[in-house]
PDB file of C-alpha atoms in Angstrom:
ATOM      1  CA  UNK A   1     -26.213  -2.336  29.627  1.00  0.00           C
ATOM      2  CA  UNK A   2     -27.210  -5.580  28.167  1.00  0.00           C
ATOM      3  CA  UNK A   3     -30.200  -3.809  26.431  1.00  0.00           C
ATOM      4  CA  UNK A   4     -27.763  -1.148  25.022  1.00  0.00           C
ATOM      5  CA  UNK A   5     -25.501  -3.991  23.805  1.00  0.00           C
ATOM      6  CA  UNK A   6     -28.389  -5.776  22.049  1.00  0.00           C
ATOM      7  CA  UNK A   7     -29.564  -2.432  20.383  1.00  0.00           C
ATOM      8  CA  UNK A   8     -25.938  -1.856  19.137  1.00  0.00           C
ATOM      9  CA  UNK A   9     -25.852  -5.316  17.465  1.00  0.00           C
ATOM     10  CA  UNK A  10     -29.369  -4.882  16.070  1.00  0.00           C
ATOM     11  CA  UNK A  11     -28.389  -1.483  14.643  1.00  0.00           C
ATOM     12  CA  UNK A  12     -25.181  -2.935  13.218  1.00  0.00           C
ATOM     13  CA  UNK A  13     -26.929  -5.949  11.758  1.00  0.00           C
ATOM     14  CA  UNK A  14     -29.423  -3.780   9.669  1.00  0.00           C
ATOM     15  CA  UNK A  15     -27.043  -1.042   8.846  1.00  0.00           C
ATOM     16  CA  UNK A  16     -24.866  -3.339   6.676  1.00  0.00           C
ATOM     17  CA  UNK A  17     -27.798  -3.626   4.102  1.00  0.00           C
ATOM     18  CA  UNK A  18     -27.831   0.234   3.541  1.00  0.00           C
ATOM     19  CA  UNK A  19     -25.136   2.813   3.726  1.00  0.00           C
ATOM     20  CA  UNK A  20     -22.661   0.520   5.184  1.00  0.00           C
ATOM     21  CA  UNK A  21     -19.886   3.223   5.168  1.00  0.00           C
ATOM     22  CA  UNK A  22     -21.079   6.820   5.498  1.00  0.00           C
ATOM     23  CA  UNK A  23     -18.975   9.960   4.770  1.00  0.00           C
ATOM     24  CA  UNK A  24     -18.908  10.773   8.479  1.00  0.00           C
ATOM     25  CA  UNK A  25     -17.687   7.275   9.287  1.00  0.00           C
ATOM     26  CA  UNK A  26     -14.944   7.526   6.708  1.00  0.00           C
ATOM     27  CA  UNK A  27     -13.771  10.890   8.032  1.00  0.00           C
ATOM     28  CA  UNK A  28     -13.707   9.905  11.591  1.00  0.00           C
ATOM     29  CA  UNK A  29     -11.956   6.507  11.040  1.00  0.00           C
ATOM     30  CA  UNK A  30      -9.462   8.271   8.676  1.00  0.00           C
ATOM     31  CA  UNK A  31      -8.639  10.913  11.313  1.00  0.00           C
ATOM     32  CA  UNK A  32      -8.287   8.234  14.100  1.00  0.00           C
ATOM     33  CA  UNK A  33      -5.802   6.310  11.899  1.00  0.00           C
ATOM     34  CA  UNK A  34      -3.736   9.396  10.982  1.00  0.00           C
ATOM     35  CA  UNK A  35      -3.603  10.642  14.591  1.00  0.00           C
ATOM     36  CA  UNK A  36      -2.465   7.264  15.869  1.00  0.00           C
ATOM     37  CA  UNK A  37       0.037   6.030  13.201  1.00  0.00           C
ATOM     38  CA  UNK A  38       0.816   9.229  11.188  1.00  0.00           C
ATOM     39  CA  UNK A  39       0.664  12.015  13.669  1.00  0.00           C
ATOM     40  CA  UNK A  40       3.657  13.770  11.971  1.00  0.00           C
ATOM     41  CA  UNK A  41       1.969  13.632   8.560  1.00  0.00           C
ATOM     42  CA  UNK A  42      -1.555  14.967   8.742  1.00  0.00           C
ATOM     43  CA  UNK A  43      -1.712  15.041   4.960  1.00  0.00           C
ATOM     44  CA  UNK A  44      -1.205  11.338   4.689  1.00  0.00           C
ATOM     45  CA  UNK A  45      -3.157   9.791   1.776  1.00  0.00           C
ATOM     46  CA  UNK A  46      -5.286   7.339   3.759  1.00  0.00           C
ATOM     47  CA  UNK A  47      -7.404   6.456   0.752  1.00  0.00           C
ATOM     48  CA  UNK A  48      -4.446   5.350  -1.349  1.00  0.00           C
ATOM     49  CA  UNK A  49      -3.007   3.487   1.637  1.00  0.00           C
ATOM     50  CA  UNK A  50      -6.404   1.703   2.138  1.00  0.00           C
ATOM     51  CA  UNK A  51      -6.720   0.647  -1.489  1.00  0.00           C
ATOM     52  CA  UNK A  52      -3.064  -0.681  -1.516  1.00  0.00           C
ATOM     53  CA  UNK A  53      -3.793  -2.704   1.642  1.00  0.00           C
ATOM     54  CA  UNK A  54      -7.152  -4.008   0.115  1.00  0.00           C
ATOM     55  CA  UNK A  55      -5.178  -5.162  -3.082  1.00  0.00           C
ATOM     56  CA  UNK A  56      -2.586  -7.022  -0.919  1.00  0.00           C
ATOM     57  CA  UNK A  57      -5.373  -8.751   0.896  1.00  0.00           C
ATOM     58  CA  UNK A  58      -7.156  -9.605  -2.263  1.00  0.00           C
ATOM     59  CA  UNK A  59      -4.178 -11.623  -3.393  1.00  0.00           C
ATOM     60  CA  UNK A  60      -4.678 -13.805  -0.340  1.00  0.00           C
ATOM     61  CA  UNK A  61      -8.396 -13.971  -0.996  1.00  0.00           C
ATOM     62  CA  UNK A  62      -8.057 -15.486  -4.444  1.00  0.00           C
ATOM     63  CA  UNK A  63      -5.572 -18.151  -3.206  1.00  0.00           C
ATOM     64  CA  UNK A  64      -6.524 -21.544  -1.812  1.00  0.00           C
ATOM     65  CA  UNK A  65      -5.395 -22.716   1.479  1.00  0.00           C
ATOM     66  CA  UNK A  66      -5.421 -26.180   3.063  1.00  0.00           C
ATOM     67  CA  UNK A  67      -8.559 -25.538   4.959  1.00  0.00           C
ATOM     68  CA  UNK A  68     -10.393 -24.701   1.737  1.00  0.00           C
ATOM     69  CA  UNK A  69      -9.314 -28.061   0.196  1.00  0.00           C
ATOM     70  CA  UNK A  70     -10.627 -29.738   3.311  1.00  0.00           C
ATOM     71  CA  UNK A  71     -13.942 -28.084   2.781  1.00  0.00           C
ATOM     72  CA  UNK A  72     -14.029 -29.375  -0.814  1.00  0.00           C
ATOM     73  CA  UNK A  73     -13.419 -32.929   0.365  1.00  0.00           C
ATOM     74  CA  UNK A  74     -16.191 -32.670   3.005  1.00  0.00           C
ATOM     75  CA  UNK A  75     -18.432 -31.067   0.336  1.00  0.00           C
ATOM     76  CA  UNK A  76     -18.067 -33.994  -1.941  1.00  0.00           C
ATOM     77  CA  UNK A  77     -18.326 -36.682   0.746  1.00  0.00           C
ATOM     78  CA  UNK A  78     -21.578 -35.327   2.151  1.00  0.00           C
ATOM     79  CA  UNK A  79     -23.196 -35.722  -1.222  1.00  0.00           C
ATOM     80  CA  UNK A  80     -25.583 -38.455  -0.051  1.00  0.00           C
ATOM     81  CA  UNK A  81     -28.972 -39.195  -1.599  1.00  0.00           C
ATOM     82  CA  UNK A  82     -31.635 -37.533   0.389  1.00  0.00           C
ATOM     83  CA  UNK A  83     -29.496 -35.343   2.575  1.00  0.00           C
ATOM     84  CA  UNK A  84     -29.599 -32.396   0.228  1.00  0.00           C
ATOM     85  CA  UNK A  85     -26.229 -31.362   1.432  1.00  0.00           C
ATOM     86  CA  UNK A  86     -25.725 -28.799  -1.276  1.00  0.00           C
ATOM     87  CA  UNK A  87     -28.650 -26.847  -0.064  1.00  0.00           C
ATOM     88  CA  UNK A  88     -27.849 -26.800   3.649  1.00  0.00           C
ATOM     89  CA  UNK A  89     -24.188 -26.020   2.936  1.00  0.00           C
ATOM     90  CA  UNK A  90     -25.100 -22.991   1.071  1.00  0.00           C
ATOM     91  CA  UNK A  91     -26.298 -21.378   4.397  1.00  0.00           C
ATOM     92  CA  UNK A  92     -22.776 -21.560   5.834  1.00  0.00           C
ATOM     93  CA  UNK A  93     -21.265 -18.563   3.772  1.00  0.00           C
ATOM     94  CA  UNK A  94     -24.573 -16.786   4.082  1.00  0.00           C
ATOM     95  CA  UNK A  95     -24.468 -16.878   8.009  1.00  0.00           C
ATOM     96  CA  UNK A  96     -20.855 -16.195   8.077  1.00  0.00           C
ATOM     97  CA  UNK A  97     -21.317 -13.027   5.776  1.00  0.00           C
ATOM     98  CA  UNK A  98     -24.053 -11.704   7.918  1.00  0.00           C
ATOM     99  CA  UNK A  99     -21.866 -12.246  11.057  1.00  0.00           C
ATOM    100  CA  UNK A 100     -18.805 -10.587   9.488  1.00  0.00           C
ATOM    101  CA  UNK A 101     -20.817  -7.477   8.321  1.00  0.00           C
ATOM    102  CA  UNK A 102     -22.495  -7.141  11.658  1.00  0.00           C
ATOM    103  CA  UNK A 103     -19.128  -7.347  13.509  1.00  0.00           C
ATOM    104  CA  UNK A 104     -17.564  -4.713  11.199  1.00  0.00           C
ATOM    105  CA  UNK A 105     -20.490  -2.415  11.771  1.00  0.00           C
ATOM    106  CA  UNK A 106     -20.339  -3.032  15.509  1.00  0.00           C
ATOM    107  CA  UNK A 107     -16.706  -1.979  15.590  1.00  0.00           C
ATOM    108  CA  UNK A 108     -17.769   1.346  14.286  1.00  0.00           C
ATOM    109  CA  UNK A 109     -20.435   1.627  16.870  1.00  0.00           C
ATOM    110  CA  UNK A 110     -18.089   0.809  19.519  1.00  0.00           C
ATOM    111  CA  UNK A 111     -15.619   3.545  18.386  1.00  0.00           C
ATOM    112  CA  UNK A 112     -18.563   5.997  18.290  1.00  0.00           C
ATOM    113  CA  UNK A 113     -19.715   4.965  21.800  1.00  0.00           C
ATOM    114  CA  UNK A 114     -16.094   5.528  23.173  1.00  0.00           C
ATOM    115  CA  UNK A 115     -16.167   8.941  21.666  1.00  0.00           C
ATOM    116  CA  UNK A 116     -19.687   9.597  23.130  1.00  0.00           C
ATOM    117  CA  UNK A 117     -18.455   8.653  26.512  1.00  0.00           C
ATOM    118  CA  UNK A 118     -15.876  11.479  26.561  1.00  0.00           C
ATOM    119  CA  UNK A 119     -18.922  14.050  26.527  1.00  0.00           C
ATOM    120  CA  UNK A 120     -16.725  16.836  25.309  1.00  0.00           C
ATOM    121  CA  UNK A 121     -14.882  16.643  22.085  1.00  0.00           C
ATOM    122  CA  UNK A 122     -11.606  18.746  22.418  1.00  0.00           C
ATOM    123  CA  UNK A 123     -10.322  20.123  19.068  1.00  0.00           C
ATOM    124  CA  UNK A 124      -7.042  18.397  17.977  1.00  0.00           C
ATOM    125  CA  UNK A 125      -7.676  15.550  20.462  1.00  0.00           C
ATOM    126  CA  UNK A 126      -7.702  11.955  19.286  1.00  0.00           C
ATOM    127  CA  UNK A 127     -11.281  11.248  18.113  1.00  0.00           C
ATOM    128  CA  UNK A 128     -11.218   7.495  17.987  1.00  0.00           C
ATOM    129  CA  UNK A 129      -8.681   5.127  19.373  1.00  0.00           C
ATOM    130  CA  UNK A 130      -7.855   2.181  17.095  1.00  0.00           C
ATOM    131  CA  UNK A 131      -7.316  -1.135  18.973  1.00  0.00           C
ATOM    132  CA  UNK A 132      -7.241  -4.808  18.278  1.00  0.00           C
ATOM    133  CA  UNK A 133      -9.636  -5.243  21.309  1.00  0.00           C
ATOM    134  CA  UNK A 134     -12.571  -4.458  19.016  1.00  0.00           C
ATOM    135  CA  UNK A 135     -12.094  -7.583  16.905  1.00  0.00           C
ATOM    136  CA  UNK A 136     -12.658 -11.247  17.535  1.00  0.00           C
ATOM    137  CA  UNK A 137      -9.819 -12.675  19.731  1.00  0.00           C
ATOM    138  CA  UNK A 138      -8.010  -9.304  19.320  1.00  0.00           C
ATOM    139  CA  UNK A 139      -6.952 -10.430  15.716  1.00  0.00           C
ATOM    140  CA  UNK A 140      -8.280  -8.371  12.736  1.00  0.00           C
ATOM    141  CA  UNK A 141      -6.957 -11.048  10.450  1.00  0.00           C
ATOM    142  CA  UNK A 142      -9.660 -13.352  11.385  1.00  0.00           C
ATOM    143  CA  UNK A 143     -12.078 -11.259   9.347  1.00  0.00           C
ATOM    144  CA  UNK A 144      -9.969 -11.740   6.286  1.00  0.00           C
ATOM    145  CA  UNK A 145      -9.918 -15.512   6.750  1.00  0.00           C
ATOM    146  CA  UNK A 146     -13.728 -15.587   7.170  1.00  0.00           C
ATOM    147  CA  UNK A 147     -14.133 -13.547   4.029  1.00  0.00           C
ATOM    148  CA  UNK A 148     -11.792 -15.947   2.277  1.00  0.00           C
ATOM    149  CA  UNK A 149     -13.926 -18.894   3.320  1.00  0.00           C
ATOM    150  CA  UNK A 150     -17.111 -17.075   2.224  1.00  0.00           C
ATOM    151  CA  UNK A 151     -16.172 -16.104  -1.243  1.00  0.00           C
ATOM    152  CA  UNK A 152     -14.376 -19.480  -1.890  1.00  0.00           C
ATOM    153  CA  UNK A 153     -17.315 -21.648  -0.682  1.00  0.00           C
ATOM    154  CA  UNK A 154     -19.883 -19.467  -2.519  1.00  0.00           C
ATOM    155  CA  UNK A 155     -17.875 -19.452  -5.807  1.00  0.00           C
ATOM    156  CA  UNK A 156     -17.206 -23.166  -5.478  1.00  0.00           C
ATOM    157  CA  UNK A 157     -20.969 -23.958  -5.122  1.00  0.00           C
ATOM    158  CA  UNK A 158     -22.005 -21.669  -8.065  1.00  0.00           C
ATOM    159  CA  UNK A 159     -19.249 -23.169 -10.360  1.00  0.00           C
ATOM    160  CA  UNK A 160     -20.227 -26.837  -9.170  1.00  0.00           C
ATOM    161  CA  UNK A 161     -23.905 -26.093 -10.041  1.00  0.00           C
ATOM    162  CA  UNK A 162     -23.149 -24.662 -13.531  1.00  0.00           C
ATOM    163  CA  UNK A 163     -20.701 -27.599 -14.211  1.00  0.00           C
ATOM    164  CA  UNK A 164     -23.324 -30.256 -13.413  1.00  0.00           C
ATOM    165  CA  UNK A 165     -25.910 -28.255 -15.472  1.00  0.00           C
ATOM    166  CA  UNK A 166     -23.617 -28.173 -18.658  1.00  0.00           C
ATOM    167  CA  UNK A 167     -22.194 -31.754 -18.097  1.00  0.00           C
ATOM    168  CA  UNK A 168     -25.375 -33.653 -17.129  1.00  0.00           C
ATOM    169  CA  UNK A 169     -28.259 -31.325 -17.822  1.00  0.00           C
ATOM    170  CA  UNK A 170     -30.759 -29.551 -15.537  1.00  0.00           C
ATOM    171  CA  UNK A 171     -32.947 -32.649 -15.219  1.00  0.00           C
ATOM    172  CA  UNK A 172     -30.113 -34.820 -13.904  1.00  0.00           C
ATOM    173  CA  UNK A 173     -30.485 -36.692 -10.592  1.00  0.00           C
ATOM    174  CA  UNK A 174     -27.202 -35.103  -9.497  1.00  0.00           C
ATOM    175  CA  UNK A 175     -28.762 -31.615  -9.835  1.00  0.00           C
ATOM    176  CA  UNK A 176     -31.422 -32.330  -7.255  1.00  0.00           C
ATOM    177  CA  UNK A 177     -34.870 -31.003  -6.854  1.00  0.00           C
ATOM    178  CA  UNK A 178     -35.883 -27.596  -8.138  1.00  0.00           C
ATOM    179  CA  UNK A 179     -37.179 -26.590  -4.800  1.00  0.00           C
ATOM    180  CA  UNK A 180     -33.684 -26.899  -3.409  1.00  0.00           C
ATOM    181  CA  UNK A 181     -31.942 -25.433  -6.498  1.00  0.00           C
ATOM    182  CA  UNK A 182     -33.663 -22.075  -6.655  1.00  0.00           C
ATOM    183  CA  UNK A 183     -32.890 -21.026  -3.066  1.00  0.00           C
ATOM    184  CA  UNK A 184     -29.302 -21.991  -3.444  1.00  0.00           C
ATOM    185  CA  UNK A 185     -28.982 -19.707  -6.489  1.00  0.00           C
ATOM    186  CA  UNK A 186     -30.834 -16.836  -4.663  1.00  0.00           C
ATOM    187  CA  UNK A 187     -28.486 -17.219  -1.778  1.00  0.00           C
ATOM    188  CA  UNK A 188     -25.463 -17.291  -3.972  1.00  0.00           C
ATOM    189  CA  UNK A 189     -26.352 -14.173  -5.851  1.00  0.00           C
ATOM    190  CA  UNK A 190     -27.290 -12.374  -2.581  1.00  0.00           C
ATOM    191  CA  UNK A 191     -23.976 -13.318  -1.032  1.00  0.00           C
ATOM    192  CA  UNK A 192     -22.050 -11.865  -3.966  1.00  0.00           C
ATOM    193  CA  UNK A 193     -23.858  -8.743  -4.110  1.00  0.00           C
ATOM    194  CA  UNK A 194     -23.852  -7.972  -0.271  1.00  0.00           C
ATOM    195  CA  UNK A 195     -20.165  -8.781  -0.153  1.00  0.00           C
ATOM    196  CA  UNK A 196     -19.389  -6.486  -3.061  1.00  0.00           C
ATOM    197  CA  UNK A 197     -21.651  -3.661  -1.902  1.00  0.00           C
ATOM    198  CA  UNK A 198     -21.225  -3.805   1.916  1.00  0.00           C
ATOM    199  CA  UNK A 199     -18.736  -6.236   3.421  1.00  0.00           C
ATOM    200  CA  UNK A 200     -15.646  -5.480   1.315  1.00  0.00           C
ATOM    201  CA  UNK A 201     -15.945  -1.792   1.644  1.00  0.00           C
ATOM    202  CA  UNK A 202     -16.488  -2.191   5.404  1.00  0.00           C
ATOM    203  CA  UNK A 203     -13.533  -4.613   5.692  1.00  0.00           C
ATOM    204  CA  UNK A 204     -11.263  -2.090   3.765  1.00  0.00           C
ATOM    205  CA  UNK A 205     -11.697   0.665   6.244  1.00  0.00           C
ATOM    206  CA  UNK A 206     -12.594  -0.962   9.546  1.00  0.00           C
ATOM    207  CA  UNK A 207      -9.695  -3.434   9.597  1.00  0.00           C
ATOM    208  CA  UNK A 208      -7.375  -0.516   9.559  1.00  0.00           C
ATOM    209  CA  UNK A 209      -8.652   0.436  13.104  1.00  0.00           C
ATOM    210  CA  UNK A 210      -6.240  -2.252  14.562  1.00  0.00           C
ATOM    211  CA  UNK A 211      -3.395  -1.520  16.978  1.00  0.00           C
ATOM    212  CA  UNK A 212      -0.893  -1.644  14.091  1.00  0.00           C
ATOM    213  CA  UNK A 213      -0.746  -0.611  10.501  1.00  0.00           C
ATOM    214  CA  UNK A 214       0.041  -2.768   7.419  1.00  0.00           C
ATOM    215  CA  UNK A 215       3.166  -2.729   5.304  1.00  0.00           C
ATOM    216  CA  UNK A 216       1.009  -1.135   2.477  1.00  0.00           C
ATOM    217  CA  UNK A 217       1.506   2.098   4.434  1.00  0.00           C
ATOM    218  CA  UNK A 218       4.801   2.368   2.318  1.00  0.00           C
ATOM    219  CA  UNK A 219       4.889   2.684  -1.370  1.00  0.00           C
ATOM    220  CA  UNK A 220       6.042  -0.254  -3.389  1.00  0.00           C
ATOM    221  CA  UNK A 221       9.500   1.176  -4.114  1.00  0.00           C
ATOM    222  CA  UNK A 222       9.786   2.048  -0.483  1.00  0.00           C
ATOM    223  CA  UNK A 223       8.889  -1.518   0.581  1.00  0.00           C
ATOM    224  CA  UNK A 224      11.429  -2.926  -1.956  1.00  0.00           C
ATOM    225  CA  UNK A 225      13.994  -0.599  -0.381  1.00  0.00           C
ATOM    226  CA  UNK A 226      13.265  -1.624   3.072  1.00  0.00           C
ATOM    227  CA  UNK A 227      13.405  -5.360   2.134  1.00  0.00           C
ATOM    228  CA  UNK A 228      16.695  -4.881   0.356  1.00  0.00           C
ATOM    229  CA  UNK A 229      18.138  -2.886   3.371  1.00  0.00           C
ATOM    230  CA  UNK A 230      17.069  -5.619   5.758  1.00  0.00           C
ATOM    231  CA  UNK A 231      18.707  -8.294   3.615  1.00  0.00           C
ATOM    232  CA  UNK A 232      21.842  -6.312   3.440  1.00  0.00           C
ATOM    233  CA  UNK A 233      22.001  -5.600   7.161  1.00  0.00           C
ATOM    234  CA  UNK A 234      21.396  -9.359   7.829  1.00  0.00           C
ATOM    235  CA  UNK A 235      24.242 -10.157   5.410  1.00  0.00           C
ATOM    236  CA  UNK A 236      26.513  -7.790   7.026  1.00  0.00           C
ATOM    237  CA  UNK A 237      25.754  -9.199  10.465  1.00  0.00           C
ATOM    238  CA  UNK A 238      26.575 -12.748   9.348  1.00  0.00           C
ATOM    239  CA  UNK A 239      29.776 -11.470   7.668  1.00  0.00           C
ATOM    240  CA  UNK A 240      30.780  -9.495  10.884  1.00  0.00           C
ATOM    241  CA  UNK A 241      30.100 -12.449  13.125  1.00  0.00           C
ATOM    242  CA  UNK A 242      32.192 -14.803  10.876  1.00  0.00           C
ATOM    243  CA  UNK A 243      34.943 -12.131  10.920  1.00  0.00           C
ATOM    244  CA  UNK A 244      34.890 -11.931  14.667  1.00  0.00           C
ATOM    245  CA  UNK A 245      34.891 -15.613  15.092  1.00  0.00           C
ATOM    246  CA  UNK A 246      37.955 -15.877  12.630  1.00  0.00           C
ATOM    247  CA  UNK A 247      39.804 -13.076  14.557  1.00  0.00           C
ATOM    248  CA  UNK A 248      39.124 -14.934  17.859  1.00  0.00           C
ATOM    249  CA  UNK A 249      40.454 -18.211  16.533  1.00  0.00           C
ATOM    250  CA  UNK A 250      43.643 -16.542  15.321  1.00  0.00           C
ATOM    251  CA  UNK A 251      44.253 -14.822  18.588  1.00  0.00           C
ATOM    252  CA  UNK A 252      43.596 -18.056  20.391  1.00  0.00           C
ATOM    253  CA  UNK A 253      46.042 -19.964  18.130  1.00  0.00           C
ATOM    254  CA  UNK A 254      48.807 -17.230  18.713  1.00  0.00           C
ATOM    255  CA  UNK A 255      48.301 -17.423  22.540  1.00  0.00           C
ATOM    256  CA  UNK A 256      48.514 -21.229  22.548  1.00  0.00           C
ATOM    257  CA  UNK A 257      51.398 -21.520  20.175  1.00  0.00           C
ATOM    258  CA  UNK A 258      54.175 -20.963  22.827  1.00  0.00           C
ATOM    259  CA  UNK A 259      52.592 -23.424  25.132  1.00  0.00           C
ATOM    260  CA  UNK A 260      52.335 -26.080  22.517  1.00  0.00           C
ATOM    261  CA  UNK A 261      56.034 -25.516  21.624  1.00  0.00           C
ATOM    262  CA  UNK A 262      57.111 -26.012  25.216  1.00  0.00           C
ATOM    263  CA  UNK A 263      54.920 -29.042  25.556  1.00  0.00           C
ATOM    264  CA  UNK A 264      56.614 -30.457  22.370  1.00  0.00           C
ATOM    265  CA  UNK A 265      60.028 -29.545  23.732  1.00  0.00           C
ATOM    266  CA  UNK A 266      59.362 -31.197  27.037  1.00  0.00           C
ATOM    267  CA  UNK A 267      58.087 -34.272  25.298  1.00  0.00           C
ATOM    268  CA  UNK A 268      61.241 -34.441  23.161  1.00  0.00           C
TER     269      UNK A 268
END
């Protein structure tokens, strides 16, 4: 069992460098999603939904979160002479990218292994079963956070390199030794190419294999209509609650009025 597990990870690691998402993978995952979340609409446009979800996630990727600012501060504080911090930090997005790509490919392998364990494929039966159990800590969103860190850190390092080059020159002491500069550039270019060619397409389709679907499953006008309907329903609930409280206060006032009058009469 352990040997099979290692073989799966080795296959997943090397598969991300070539043919990350094959046609058969796409068709199988698409069928699994539709049969799980859209069983009543077999003609559901999965590709359009996938692209809308990727665009929504891309808006988060281009943003800057607090943990990214923390990385920038640490990046600058570790700039100590002789440490070559810029060189070693360049390996962080490189290692994370390989780990994310391997994990996404391993999810496909796990789904395929579940189908193989059935032995017999019944026509019309659910081919794959999307589940959060295939992801780290049962949370597909962790993959998006890691991709966010990878792209930001790599982009920041590349921008920082060119800024120093233009500001102080290539021979500046801040730039560092050439033996550390060239590997940094090679790693940065490799990360950008691999992320664009393999990791992002893998993320776009594999993260749809979670237990729930994303709000991008609805068109924009449908999303706006649902949001407006939810706001109106919430507003009506508040107004109804206020009206009930007002009615209750009026009834209580009417019930207490004779008692109050008798008490006043007795005191008089």
